[in-house]
XYZ file of C-alpha atoms in Angstrom:
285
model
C -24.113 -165.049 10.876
C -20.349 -164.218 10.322
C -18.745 -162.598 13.284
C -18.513 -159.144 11.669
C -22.195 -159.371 11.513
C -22.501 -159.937 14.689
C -20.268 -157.142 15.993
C -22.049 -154.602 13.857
C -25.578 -155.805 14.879
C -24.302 -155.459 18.566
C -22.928 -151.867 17.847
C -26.277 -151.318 16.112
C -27.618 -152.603 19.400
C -25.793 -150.005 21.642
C -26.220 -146.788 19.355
C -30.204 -147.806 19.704
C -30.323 -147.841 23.074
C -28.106 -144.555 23.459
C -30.275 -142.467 21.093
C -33.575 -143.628 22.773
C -31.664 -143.029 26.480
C -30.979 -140.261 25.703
C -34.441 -138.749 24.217
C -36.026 -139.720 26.538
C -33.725 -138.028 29.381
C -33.925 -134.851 27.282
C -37.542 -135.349 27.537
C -37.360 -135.853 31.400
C -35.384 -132.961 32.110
C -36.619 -130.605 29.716
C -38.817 -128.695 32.225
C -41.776 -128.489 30.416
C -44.125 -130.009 32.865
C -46.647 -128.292 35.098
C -44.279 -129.317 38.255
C -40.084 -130.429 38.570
C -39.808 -133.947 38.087
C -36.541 -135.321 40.271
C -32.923 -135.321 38.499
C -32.010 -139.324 37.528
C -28.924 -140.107 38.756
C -26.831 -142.791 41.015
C -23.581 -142.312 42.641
C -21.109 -145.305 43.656
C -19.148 -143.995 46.558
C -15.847 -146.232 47.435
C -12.814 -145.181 50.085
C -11.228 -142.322 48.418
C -13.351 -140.937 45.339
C -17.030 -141.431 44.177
C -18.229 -141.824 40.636
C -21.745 -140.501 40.020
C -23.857 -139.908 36.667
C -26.591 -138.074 36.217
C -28.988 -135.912 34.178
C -29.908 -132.198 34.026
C -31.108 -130.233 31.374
C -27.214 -129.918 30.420
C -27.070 -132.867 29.286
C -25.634 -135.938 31.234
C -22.683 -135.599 33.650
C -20.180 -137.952 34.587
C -18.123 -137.084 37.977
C -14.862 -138.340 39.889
C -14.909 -136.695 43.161
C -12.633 -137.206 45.773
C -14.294 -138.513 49.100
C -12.813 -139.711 52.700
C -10.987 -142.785 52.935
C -12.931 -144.116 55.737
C -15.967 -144.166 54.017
C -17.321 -147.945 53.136
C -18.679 -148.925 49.476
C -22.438 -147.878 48.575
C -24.621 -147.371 45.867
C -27.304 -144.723 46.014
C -29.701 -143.612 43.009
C -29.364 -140.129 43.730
C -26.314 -137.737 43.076
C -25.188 -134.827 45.077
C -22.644 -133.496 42.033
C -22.096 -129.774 41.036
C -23.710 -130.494 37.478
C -27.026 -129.568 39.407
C -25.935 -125.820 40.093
C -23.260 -125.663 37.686
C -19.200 -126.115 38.126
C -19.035 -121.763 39.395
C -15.287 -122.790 41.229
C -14.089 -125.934 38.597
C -11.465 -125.264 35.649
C -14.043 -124.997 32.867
C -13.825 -126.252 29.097
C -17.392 -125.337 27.297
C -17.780 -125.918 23.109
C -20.976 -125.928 22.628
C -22.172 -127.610 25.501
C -19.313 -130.099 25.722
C -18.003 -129.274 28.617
C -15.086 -130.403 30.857
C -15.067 -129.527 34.315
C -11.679 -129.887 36.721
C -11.535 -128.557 40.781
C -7.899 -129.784 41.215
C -8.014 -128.518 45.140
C -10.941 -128.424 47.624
C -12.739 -125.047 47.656
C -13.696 -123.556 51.108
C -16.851 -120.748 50.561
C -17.264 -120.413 54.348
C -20.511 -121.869 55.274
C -19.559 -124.774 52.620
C -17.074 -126.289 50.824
C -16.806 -128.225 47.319
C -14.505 -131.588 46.711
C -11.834 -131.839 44.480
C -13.416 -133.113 41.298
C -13.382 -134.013 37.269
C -16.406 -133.954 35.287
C -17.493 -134.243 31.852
C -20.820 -133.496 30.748
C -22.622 -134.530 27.538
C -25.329 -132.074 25.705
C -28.305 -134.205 24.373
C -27.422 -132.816 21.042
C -24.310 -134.152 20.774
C -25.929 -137.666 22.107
C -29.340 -137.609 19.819
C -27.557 -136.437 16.804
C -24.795 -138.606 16.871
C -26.131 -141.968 17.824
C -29.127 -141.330 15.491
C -26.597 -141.002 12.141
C -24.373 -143.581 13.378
C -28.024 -145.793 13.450
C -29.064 -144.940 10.196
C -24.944 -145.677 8.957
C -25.238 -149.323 10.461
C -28.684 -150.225 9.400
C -30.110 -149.255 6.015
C -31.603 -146.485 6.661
C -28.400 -144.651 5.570
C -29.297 -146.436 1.647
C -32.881 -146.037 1.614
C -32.469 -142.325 2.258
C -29.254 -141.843 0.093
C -31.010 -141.280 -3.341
C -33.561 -138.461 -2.186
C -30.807 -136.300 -0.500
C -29.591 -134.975 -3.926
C -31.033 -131.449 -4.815
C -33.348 -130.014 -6.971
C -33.948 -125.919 -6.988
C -37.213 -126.816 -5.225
C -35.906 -128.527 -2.502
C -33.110 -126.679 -1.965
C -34.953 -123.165 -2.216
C -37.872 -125.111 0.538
C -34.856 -126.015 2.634
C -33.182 -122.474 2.588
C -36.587 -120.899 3.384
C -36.561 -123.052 6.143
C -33.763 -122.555 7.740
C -33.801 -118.546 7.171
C -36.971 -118.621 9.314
C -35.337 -120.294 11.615
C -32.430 -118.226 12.165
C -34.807 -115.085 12.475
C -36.644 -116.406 14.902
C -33.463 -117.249 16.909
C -32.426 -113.657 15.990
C -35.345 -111.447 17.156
C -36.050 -111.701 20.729
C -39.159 -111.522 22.881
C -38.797 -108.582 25.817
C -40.374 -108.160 29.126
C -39.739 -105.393 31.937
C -40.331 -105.877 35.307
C -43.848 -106.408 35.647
C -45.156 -106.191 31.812
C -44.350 -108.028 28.646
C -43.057 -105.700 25.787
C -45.477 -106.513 22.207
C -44.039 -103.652 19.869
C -46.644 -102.942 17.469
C -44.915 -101.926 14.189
C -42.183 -103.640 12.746
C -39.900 -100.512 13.183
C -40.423 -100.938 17.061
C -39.232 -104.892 16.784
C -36.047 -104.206 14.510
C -35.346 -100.878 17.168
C -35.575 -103.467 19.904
C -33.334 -106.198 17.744
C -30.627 -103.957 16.870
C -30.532 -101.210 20.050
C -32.976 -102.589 22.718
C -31.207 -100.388 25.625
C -32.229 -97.161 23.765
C -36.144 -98.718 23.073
C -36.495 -99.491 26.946
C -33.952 -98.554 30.052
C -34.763 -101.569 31.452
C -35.690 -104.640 29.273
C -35.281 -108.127 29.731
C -34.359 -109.882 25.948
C -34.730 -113.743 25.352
C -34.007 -115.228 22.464
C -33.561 -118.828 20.946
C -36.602 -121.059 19.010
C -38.198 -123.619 19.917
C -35.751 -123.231 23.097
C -34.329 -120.340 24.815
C -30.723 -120.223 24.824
C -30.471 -116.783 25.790
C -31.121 -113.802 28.088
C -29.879 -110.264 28.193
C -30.764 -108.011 30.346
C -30.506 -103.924 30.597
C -31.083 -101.697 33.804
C -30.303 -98.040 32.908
C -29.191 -98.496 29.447
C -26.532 -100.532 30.948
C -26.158 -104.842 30.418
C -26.389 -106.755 33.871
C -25.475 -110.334 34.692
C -29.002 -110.028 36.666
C -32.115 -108.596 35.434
C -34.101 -108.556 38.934
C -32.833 -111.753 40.195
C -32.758 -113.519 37.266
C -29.932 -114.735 35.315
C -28.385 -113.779 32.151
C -26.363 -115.077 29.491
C -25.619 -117.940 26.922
C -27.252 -121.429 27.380
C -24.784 -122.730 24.319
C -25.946 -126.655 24.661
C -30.144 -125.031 23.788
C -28.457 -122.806 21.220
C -26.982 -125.941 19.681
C -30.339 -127.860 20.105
C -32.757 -125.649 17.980
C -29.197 -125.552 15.462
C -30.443 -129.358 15.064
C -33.647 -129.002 15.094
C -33.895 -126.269 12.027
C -31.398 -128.625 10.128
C -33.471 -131.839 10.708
C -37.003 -129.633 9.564
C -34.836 -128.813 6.514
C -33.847 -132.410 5.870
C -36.801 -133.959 6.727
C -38.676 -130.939 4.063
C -36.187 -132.042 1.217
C -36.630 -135.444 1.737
C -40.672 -135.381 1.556
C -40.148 -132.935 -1.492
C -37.754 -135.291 -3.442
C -39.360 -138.385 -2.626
C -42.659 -136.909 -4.110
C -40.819 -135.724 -6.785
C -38.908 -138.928 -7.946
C -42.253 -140.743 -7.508
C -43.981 -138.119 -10.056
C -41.031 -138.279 -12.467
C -41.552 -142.587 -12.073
C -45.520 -142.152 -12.772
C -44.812 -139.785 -15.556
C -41.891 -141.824 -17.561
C -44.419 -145.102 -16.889
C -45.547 -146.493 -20.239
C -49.353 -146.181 -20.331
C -51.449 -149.016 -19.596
C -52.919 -150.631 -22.957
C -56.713 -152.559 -22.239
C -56.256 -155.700 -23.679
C -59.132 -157.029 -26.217
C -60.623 -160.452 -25.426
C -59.886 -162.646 -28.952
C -63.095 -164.132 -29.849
C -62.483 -167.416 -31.644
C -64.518 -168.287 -34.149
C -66.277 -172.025 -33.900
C -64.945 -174.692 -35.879
């Protein structure tokens, strides 16, 4: 094996492991079992600054933070970082769920106080998606699929349906008030609560976002609040981007079974017909 080879089967290697990491911490974190399972995570703490990485439902963070100097070397599979309530007094960069996090000076709140700190967190989107193509670009699974991505109108109509569902069920919301959930009953009622949900209900609680909620809005009095009742409102742009992927991959995943059955009915069909052979019977000499 030449040493190009090698290199690429060792990148091949890597990208594995990240995409299957990295499920299966989106998995872990997701929140979708009957009881909290604990946040993954380890923290190496020298004199000076600790470096810790772990796992919400964020994604997976990455933090500097600056510690005493009199503090000796240890390593500890747990993380104390502001990833688990979010960076509220950090310099924040967010696209998408990409986000960059910088607290250049220590923050006093009173009763406690936050390091100085860097952080950079990244969504499981960004992870699954991209290790997963650069997989299928280094092994040949990038070829094999190659000749059943090209279009046909009934692929490409299955694919658009698909997706159009998808964005209207990311579009309409579910509502609750405080108490009660809100089923309209005619679809009049559901497009008055889409479009002007305040005037529908004084106090309504949207969420939107399929299969994931990656948003809440909330109105007391007509008016939008930052808290509906205690809870929180507002984007969750890293689940916003994850059911983005997930409609595309349906989509793909439709017009690849579609054209695939397709090509292999065009094959069957342009196959010459099989001809029964008659047994020659010789005659005795």
């Amino acid at each position: 094996m030449s040493a190009p080879s090698r290199e690429k089967k060792l990148v091949a290697t890597i990208v594995a492991l990240v995409f299957f990491g990295s499920t299966l911490l989106w998995l872990w974190t997701s929140g979708v079992y009957y009881r909290p399972l604990p946040k993954p995570g380890c923290a190496i703490r020298f004199p000076f600054v600790s470096l810790e990485a772990g796992a919400n439902e964020q994604g997976v963070h990455f933090v500097a933070m600056r510690q005493s100097g009199r503090q000796f070397p240890t390593i500890r599979f747990e993380t104390r970082f502001s990833g688990v309530a979010g960076y509220h007094h950090s310099h924040v960069v967010n696209f998408l769920g990409l986000m960059i996090a910088v607290l250049p000076t220590a923050y006093d709140g009173g009763d406690y106080s936050v390091s100085p700190h860097a952080a950079l967190v990244l969504p499981f989107w960004l992870l699954i998606v991209g290790a997963g193509y650069l997989f299928s670009v280094l092994t040949p699974i990038a070829t094999w699929l190659w000749p059943y991505c090209r279009l046909s109108r009934r692929s490409c109509a299955a694919g658009g349906f698909v997706l159009a569902l998808f964005a209207a069920l990311n579009v309409v919301p579910s509502a609750e008030r405080p108490g009660a959930a809100i089923r309209p009953r005619t679809i009049s009622k559901w497009v008055e609560l889409t479009l002007q949900p305040s005037l529908a209900y004084p106090e309504v609680m949207l969420t939107y976002g399929f299969p994931f909620t990656c948003r809440h809005k909330g109105f007391i009095n007509t008016k939008p609040v930052d808290l509906f009742y205690g809870a929180s409102t507002g984007w969750k742009p890293h689940k916003a981007m994850e059911n983005v992927c997930v409609a595309a991959l349906t989509a793909f995943a439709l017009v690849l079974a579609i054209e695939f059955l397709r090509r292999d009915e065009s094959r069957r069909q342009a196959a010459p017909p099989n001809k029964a052979v008659n047994p020659t019977v010789g005659s005795g000499g």
